[in-house]
Short mmCIF file of C-alpha atoms in Angstrom, two decimals:
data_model
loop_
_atom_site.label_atom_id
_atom_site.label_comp_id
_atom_site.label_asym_id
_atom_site.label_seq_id
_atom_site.Cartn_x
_atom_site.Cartn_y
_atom_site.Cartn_z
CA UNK A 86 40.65 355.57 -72.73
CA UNK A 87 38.81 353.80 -69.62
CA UNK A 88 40.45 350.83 -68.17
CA UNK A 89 39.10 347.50 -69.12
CA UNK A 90 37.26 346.23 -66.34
CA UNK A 91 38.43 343.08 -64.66
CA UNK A 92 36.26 340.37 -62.61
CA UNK A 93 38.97 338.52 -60.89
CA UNK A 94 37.58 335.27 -59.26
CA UNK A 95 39.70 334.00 -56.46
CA UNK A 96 39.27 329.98 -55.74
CA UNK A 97 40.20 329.12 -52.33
CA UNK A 98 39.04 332.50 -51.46
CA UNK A 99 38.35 331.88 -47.67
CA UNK A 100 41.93 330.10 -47.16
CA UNK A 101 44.91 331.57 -45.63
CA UNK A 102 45.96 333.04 -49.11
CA UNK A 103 42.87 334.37 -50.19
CA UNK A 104 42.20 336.16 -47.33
CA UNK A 105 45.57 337.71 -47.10
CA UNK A 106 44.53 338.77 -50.61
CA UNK A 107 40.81 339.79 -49.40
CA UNK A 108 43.18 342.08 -46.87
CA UNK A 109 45.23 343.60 -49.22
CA UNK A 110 42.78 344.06 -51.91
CA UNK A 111 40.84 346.61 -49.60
CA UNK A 112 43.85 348.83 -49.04
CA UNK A 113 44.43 349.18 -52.71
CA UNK A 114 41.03 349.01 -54.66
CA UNK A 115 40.82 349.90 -57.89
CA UNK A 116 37.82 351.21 -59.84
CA UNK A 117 38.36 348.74 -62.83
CA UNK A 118 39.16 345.41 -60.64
CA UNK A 119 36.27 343.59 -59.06
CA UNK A 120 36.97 340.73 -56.78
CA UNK A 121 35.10 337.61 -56.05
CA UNK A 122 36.75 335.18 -53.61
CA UNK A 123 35.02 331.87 -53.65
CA UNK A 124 34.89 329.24 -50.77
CA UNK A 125 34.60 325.68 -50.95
CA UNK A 126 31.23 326.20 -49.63
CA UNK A 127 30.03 327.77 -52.80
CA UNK A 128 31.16 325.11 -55.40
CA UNK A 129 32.73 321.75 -55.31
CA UNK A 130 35.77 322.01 -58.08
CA UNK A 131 36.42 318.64 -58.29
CA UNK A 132 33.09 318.38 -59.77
CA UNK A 133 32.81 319.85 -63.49
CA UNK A 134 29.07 320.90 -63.44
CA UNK A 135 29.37 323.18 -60.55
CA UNK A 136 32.97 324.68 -61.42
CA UNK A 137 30.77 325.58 -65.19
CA UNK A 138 27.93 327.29 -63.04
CA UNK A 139 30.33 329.31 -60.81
CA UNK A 140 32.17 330.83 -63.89
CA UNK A 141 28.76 331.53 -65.49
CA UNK A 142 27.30 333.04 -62.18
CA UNK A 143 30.14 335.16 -61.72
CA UNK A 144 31.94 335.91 -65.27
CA UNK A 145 35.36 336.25 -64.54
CA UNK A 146 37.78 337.88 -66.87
CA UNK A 147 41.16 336.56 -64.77
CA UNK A 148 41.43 333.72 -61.94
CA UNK A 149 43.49 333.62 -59.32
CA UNK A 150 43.27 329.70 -58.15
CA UNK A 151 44.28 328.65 -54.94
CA UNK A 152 41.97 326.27 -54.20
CA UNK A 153 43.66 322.42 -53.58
CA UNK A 154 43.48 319.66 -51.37
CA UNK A 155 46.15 320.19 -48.66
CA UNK A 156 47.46 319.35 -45.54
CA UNK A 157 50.82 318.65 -43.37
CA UNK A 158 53.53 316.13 -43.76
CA UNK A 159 51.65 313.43 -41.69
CA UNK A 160 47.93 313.34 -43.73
CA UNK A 161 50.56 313.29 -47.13
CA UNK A 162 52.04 309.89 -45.95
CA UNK A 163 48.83 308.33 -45.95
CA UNK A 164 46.27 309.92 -48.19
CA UNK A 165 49.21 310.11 -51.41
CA UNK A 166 46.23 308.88 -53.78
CA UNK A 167 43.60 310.90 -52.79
CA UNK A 168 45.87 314.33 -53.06
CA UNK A 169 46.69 313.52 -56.68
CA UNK A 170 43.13 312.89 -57.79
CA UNK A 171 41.38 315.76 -56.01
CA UNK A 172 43.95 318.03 -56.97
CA UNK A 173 44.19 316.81 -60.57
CA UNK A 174 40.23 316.88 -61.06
CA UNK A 175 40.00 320.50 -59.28
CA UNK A 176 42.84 321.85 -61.41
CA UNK A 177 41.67 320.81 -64.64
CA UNK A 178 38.01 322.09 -63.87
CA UNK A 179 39.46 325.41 -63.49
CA UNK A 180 41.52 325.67 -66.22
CA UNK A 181 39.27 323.88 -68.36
CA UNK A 182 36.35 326.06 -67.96
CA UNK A 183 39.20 329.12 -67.60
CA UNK A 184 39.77 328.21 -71.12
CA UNK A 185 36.22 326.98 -72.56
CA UNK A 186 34.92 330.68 -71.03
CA UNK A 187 37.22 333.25 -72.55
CA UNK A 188 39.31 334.14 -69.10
CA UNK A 189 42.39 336.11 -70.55
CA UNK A 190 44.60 335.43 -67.50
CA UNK A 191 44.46 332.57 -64.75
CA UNK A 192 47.53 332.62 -62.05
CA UNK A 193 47.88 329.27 -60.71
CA UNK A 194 49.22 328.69 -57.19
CA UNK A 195 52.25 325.92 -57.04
CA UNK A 196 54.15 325.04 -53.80
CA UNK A 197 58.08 324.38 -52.98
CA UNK A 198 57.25 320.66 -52.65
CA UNK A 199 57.24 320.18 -56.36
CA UNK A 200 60.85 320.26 -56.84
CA UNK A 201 62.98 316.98 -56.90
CA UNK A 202 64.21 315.47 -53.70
CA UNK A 203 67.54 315.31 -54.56
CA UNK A 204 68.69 318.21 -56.24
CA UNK A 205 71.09 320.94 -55.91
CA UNK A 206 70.20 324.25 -53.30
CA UNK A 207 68.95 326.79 -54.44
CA UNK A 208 66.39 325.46 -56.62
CA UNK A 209 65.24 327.67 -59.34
CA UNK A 210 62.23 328.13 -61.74
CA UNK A 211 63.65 325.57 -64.52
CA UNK A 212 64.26 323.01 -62.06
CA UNK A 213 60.93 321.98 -61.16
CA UNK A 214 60.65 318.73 -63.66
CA UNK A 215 64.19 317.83 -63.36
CA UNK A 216 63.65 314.70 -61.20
CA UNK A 217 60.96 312.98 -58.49
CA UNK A 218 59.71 315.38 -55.35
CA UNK A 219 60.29 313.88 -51.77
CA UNK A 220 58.07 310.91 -51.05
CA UNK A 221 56.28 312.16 -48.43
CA UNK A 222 54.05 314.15 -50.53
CA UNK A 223 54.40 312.75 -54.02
CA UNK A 224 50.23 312.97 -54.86
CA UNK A 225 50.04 316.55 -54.17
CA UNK A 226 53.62 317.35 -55.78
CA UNK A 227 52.69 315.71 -58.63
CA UNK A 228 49.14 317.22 -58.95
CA UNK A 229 50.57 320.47 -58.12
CA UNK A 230 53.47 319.99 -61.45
CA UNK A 231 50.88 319.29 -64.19
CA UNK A 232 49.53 322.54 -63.43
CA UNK A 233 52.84 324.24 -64.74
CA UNK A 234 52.43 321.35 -67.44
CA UNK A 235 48.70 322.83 -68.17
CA UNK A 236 49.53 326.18 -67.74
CA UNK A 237 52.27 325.98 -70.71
CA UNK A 238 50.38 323.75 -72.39
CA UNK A 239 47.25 326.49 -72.65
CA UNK A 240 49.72 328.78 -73.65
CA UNK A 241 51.17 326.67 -76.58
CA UNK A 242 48.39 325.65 -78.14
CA UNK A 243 45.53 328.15 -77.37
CA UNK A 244 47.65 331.30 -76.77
CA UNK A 245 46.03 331.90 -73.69
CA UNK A 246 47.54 333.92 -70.77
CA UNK A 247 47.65 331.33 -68.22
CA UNK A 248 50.94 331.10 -65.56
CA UNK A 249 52.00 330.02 -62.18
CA UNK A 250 53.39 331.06 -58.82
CA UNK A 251 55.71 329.42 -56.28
CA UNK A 252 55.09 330.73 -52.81
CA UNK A 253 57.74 328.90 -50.18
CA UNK A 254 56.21 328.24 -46.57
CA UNK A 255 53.01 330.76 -45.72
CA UNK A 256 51.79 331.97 -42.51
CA UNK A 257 49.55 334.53 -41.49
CA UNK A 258 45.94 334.98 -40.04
CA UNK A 259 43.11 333.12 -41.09
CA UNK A 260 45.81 329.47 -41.19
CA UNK A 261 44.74 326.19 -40.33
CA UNK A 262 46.32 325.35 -37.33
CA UNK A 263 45.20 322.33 -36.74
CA UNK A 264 48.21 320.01 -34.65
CA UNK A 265 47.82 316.87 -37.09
CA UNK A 266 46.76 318.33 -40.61
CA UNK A 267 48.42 322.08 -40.25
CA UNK A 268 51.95 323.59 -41.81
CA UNK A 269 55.03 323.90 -39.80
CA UNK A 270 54.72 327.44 -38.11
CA UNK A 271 51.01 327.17 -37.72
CA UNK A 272 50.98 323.95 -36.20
CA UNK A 273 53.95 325.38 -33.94
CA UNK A 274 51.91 328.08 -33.00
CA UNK A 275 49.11 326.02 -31.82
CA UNK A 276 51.41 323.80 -29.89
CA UNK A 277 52.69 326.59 -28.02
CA UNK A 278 49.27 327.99 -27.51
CA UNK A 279 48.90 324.96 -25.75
CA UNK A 280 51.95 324.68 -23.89
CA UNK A 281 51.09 327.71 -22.13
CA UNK A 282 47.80 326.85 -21.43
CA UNK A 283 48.48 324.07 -19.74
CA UNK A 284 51.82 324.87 -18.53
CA UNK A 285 53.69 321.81 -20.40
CA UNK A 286 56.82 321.58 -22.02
CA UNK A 287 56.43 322.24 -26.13
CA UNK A 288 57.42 318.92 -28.06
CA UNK A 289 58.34 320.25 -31.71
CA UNK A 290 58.28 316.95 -33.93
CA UNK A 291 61.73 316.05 -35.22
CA UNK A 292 65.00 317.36 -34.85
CA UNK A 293 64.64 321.04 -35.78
CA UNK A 294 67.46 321.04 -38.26
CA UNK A 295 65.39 321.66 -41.81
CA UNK A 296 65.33 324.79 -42.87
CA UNK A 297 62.34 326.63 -44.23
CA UNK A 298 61.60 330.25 -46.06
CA UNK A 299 58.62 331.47 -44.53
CA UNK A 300 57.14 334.45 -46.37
CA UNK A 301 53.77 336.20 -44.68
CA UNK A 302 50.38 335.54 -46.26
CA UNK A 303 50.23 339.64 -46.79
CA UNK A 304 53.49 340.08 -48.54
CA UNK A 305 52.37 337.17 -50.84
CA UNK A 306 49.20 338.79 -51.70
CA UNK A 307 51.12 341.75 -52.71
CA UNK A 308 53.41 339.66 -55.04
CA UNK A 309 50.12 337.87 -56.32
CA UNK A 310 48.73 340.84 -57.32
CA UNK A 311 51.66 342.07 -58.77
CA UNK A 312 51.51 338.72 -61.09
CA UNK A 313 48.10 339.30 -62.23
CA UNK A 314 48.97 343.17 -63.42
CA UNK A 315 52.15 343.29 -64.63
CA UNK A 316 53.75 339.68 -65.30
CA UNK A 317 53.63 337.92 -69.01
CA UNK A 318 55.30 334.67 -68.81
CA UNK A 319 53.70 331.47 -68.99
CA UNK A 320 56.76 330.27 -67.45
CA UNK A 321 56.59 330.34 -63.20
CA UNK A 322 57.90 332.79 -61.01
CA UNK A 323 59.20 331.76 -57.55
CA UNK A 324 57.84 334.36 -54.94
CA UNK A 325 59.46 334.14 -51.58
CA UNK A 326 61.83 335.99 -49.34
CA UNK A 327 65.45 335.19 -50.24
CA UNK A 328 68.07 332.75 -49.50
CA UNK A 329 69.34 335.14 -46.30
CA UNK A 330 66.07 334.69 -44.49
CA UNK A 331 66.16 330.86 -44.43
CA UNK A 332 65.21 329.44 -40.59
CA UNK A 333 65.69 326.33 -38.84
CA UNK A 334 62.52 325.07 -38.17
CA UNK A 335 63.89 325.11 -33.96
CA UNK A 336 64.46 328.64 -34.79
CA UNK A 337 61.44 329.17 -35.83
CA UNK A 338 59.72 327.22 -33.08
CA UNK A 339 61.98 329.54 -30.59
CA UNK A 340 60.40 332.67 -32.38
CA UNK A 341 56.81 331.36 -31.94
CA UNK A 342 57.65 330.55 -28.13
CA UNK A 343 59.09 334.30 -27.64
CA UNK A 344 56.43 335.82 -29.48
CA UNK A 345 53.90 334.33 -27.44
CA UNK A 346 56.13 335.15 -24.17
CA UNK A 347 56.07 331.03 -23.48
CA UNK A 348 59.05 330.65 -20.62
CA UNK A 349 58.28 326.89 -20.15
CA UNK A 350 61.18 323.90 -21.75
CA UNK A 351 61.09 323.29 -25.74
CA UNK A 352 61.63 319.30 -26.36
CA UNK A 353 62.34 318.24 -30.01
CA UNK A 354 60.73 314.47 -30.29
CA UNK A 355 63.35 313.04 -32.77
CA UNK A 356 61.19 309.37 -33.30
CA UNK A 357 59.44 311.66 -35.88
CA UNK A 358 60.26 312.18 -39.31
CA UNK A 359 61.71 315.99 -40.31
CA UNK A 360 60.59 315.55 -44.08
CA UNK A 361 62.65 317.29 -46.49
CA UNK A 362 65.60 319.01 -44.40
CA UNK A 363 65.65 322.07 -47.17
CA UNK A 364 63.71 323.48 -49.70
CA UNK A 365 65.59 326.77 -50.39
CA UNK A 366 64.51 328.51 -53.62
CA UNK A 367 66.42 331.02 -55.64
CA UNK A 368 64.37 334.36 -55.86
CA UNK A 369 66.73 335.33 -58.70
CA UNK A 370 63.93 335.88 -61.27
CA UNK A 371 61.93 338.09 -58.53
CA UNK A 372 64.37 340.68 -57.78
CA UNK A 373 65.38 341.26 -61.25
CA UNK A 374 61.47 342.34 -61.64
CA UNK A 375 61.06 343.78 -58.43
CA UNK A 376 64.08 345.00 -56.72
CA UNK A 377 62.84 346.87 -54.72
CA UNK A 378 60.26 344.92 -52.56
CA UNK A 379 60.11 344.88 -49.23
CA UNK A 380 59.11 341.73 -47.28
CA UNK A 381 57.59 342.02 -43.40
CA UNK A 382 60.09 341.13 -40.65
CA UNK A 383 60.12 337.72 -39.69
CA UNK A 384 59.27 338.55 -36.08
CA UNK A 385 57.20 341.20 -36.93
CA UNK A 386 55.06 339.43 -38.84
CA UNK A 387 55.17 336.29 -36.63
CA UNK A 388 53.99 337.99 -33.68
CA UNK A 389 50.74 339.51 -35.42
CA UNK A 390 49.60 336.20 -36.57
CA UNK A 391 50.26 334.77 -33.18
CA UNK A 392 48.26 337.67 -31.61
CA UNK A 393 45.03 337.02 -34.08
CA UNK A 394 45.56 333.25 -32.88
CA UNK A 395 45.26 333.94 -29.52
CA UNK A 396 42.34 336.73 -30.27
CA UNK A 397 40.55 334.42 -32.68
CA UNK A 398 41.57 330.84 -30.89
CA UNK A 399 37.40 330.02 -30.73
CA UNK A 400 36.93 330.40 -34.18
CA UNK A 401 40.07 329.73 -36.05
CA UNK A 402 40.63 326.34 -38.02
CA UNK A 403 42.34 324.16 -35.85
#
């Protein structure tokens, strides 16, 4: 019996995620999958009308949805509001018409910032309502929690195949590394870029004590693709590299530097605020699916995305 065919539409499509996925996609295609990975260009999902017309253009069967309203620590502190609505309004579009248009499976993409502030280490999968996320970034935490609530709550009442994902810190090509809106590594990777450039010291912001899981945009793809085959729960699955591969972010920022052979003096500007000083998440629930899976090398994978920086440095979001 042929396989039943799948149109899996990707929101957020052009985004660091979605082109990892776009990437790994075309080393494994598969006669029954078609992929459509949508970019903010093509439909504005905080807006119900044109969220209906892109699932009626394009049909979908499963979503993958990445798309949100992000950015780094700083833009959180002072755009809390406007992260909670836009994210609320684009998430219930999608899972709204998800639901309204027959999709059998929608994988929703969560973040590490949604578990409480204070809290015991590692945090785990039933953790993630058990008390207030750091300050910082409450609107998008917050935004980013009722779509585990929605997810379940499809689930419950309509039966429908709808789940979530927990990726820890990403990094890869295609990231925005823009200094004041970007994510840790990119934005360190930019700032060494610099550095070298103009033959400065490199000022990392804080003290370069937190420590971070980084896991490569590639590997998550992989484990994202995994989700929409093979896993059933409506309940969320942490995907991340484990406990052992936790980095201080002035490890990290020494990595960058030596992967971009930068020889010049690394200054750590303490007046600014570190944010939370660990996230580390318990990948528990992943291994006892997939044993077996191998993650990228840290350095490995660091120094390929700060190659395509330098390659792409024109073009790049930034």
């Amino acid at each position: 019996m042929a396989a039943e065919k799948k149109v899996i539409l990707v929101t957020g499509g052009s985004g660091l995620v979605g082109k990892g996925l776009q990437h790994v996609v075309e080393q494994d295609k598969r006669a029954d999958e078609t992929w459509v990975f949508l970019s903010s260009k093509e439909a504005d999902l905080t807006k119900q009308d044109e969220t209906q017309a892109i699932f009626e253009k394009h049909r979908p069967t499963h979503v993958i949805h990445l798309a949100a309203k992000v950015g780094g620590l700083y833009k959180n502190l002072n755009s809390n509001l406007d992260f909670f609505r836009d994210n609320m309004a684009i998430n219930d579009n999608v899972l709204n018409t998800s639901y309204k248009t027959g999709v059998r499976k929608v994988i929703s993409c969560l973040s590490t910032c949604i578990f409480p502030d204070k809290t015991t280490f590692p945090v785990d999968e039933t953790m993630i309502h058990n008390g207030a996320p750091h300050q910082s970034n409450y609107g998008y935490a917050y935004a980013k929690r009722m779509l585990d609530v929605q997810s379940r709550a499809y689930h419950a009442q309509h039966g429908r195949n709808f789940t979530s994902v927990v990726p820890t810190n990403v990094y890869g090509p295609h990231d925005n590394f823009n200094l004041e809106d970007g994510h840790v590594l990119p934005g360190l990777m930019h700032k060494v870029y610099m550095a070298k450039k103009e033959g400065s010291p490199l000022t990392v912001w804080g003290t370069g004590k937190p420590l971070r899981q980084f896991i490569f945009s590639r590997d998550l793809a992989k484990l994202i693709i995994w989700v929409m085959r093979e896993y059933e729960e409506a309940d969320p699955i942490i995907l991340s590299v484990g406990e052992e591969d936790e980095v201080t972010v002035k490890d990290a920022a020494l990595a960058v530097a030596e992967a971009m052979n930068f020889k010049g003096e690394v200054i750590f500007d303490t007046t600014k605020s570190d944010g939370q000083t660990k996230k580390t998440a318990s990948i528990v629930k992943l291994r006892r699916y997939l044993p077996n899976f191998k993650f990228t090398p840290m350095k490995e994978a660091m120094k390929y995305t700060c190659d395509w920086l330098e390659a792409n440095y024109d073009t790049c979001r930034k």
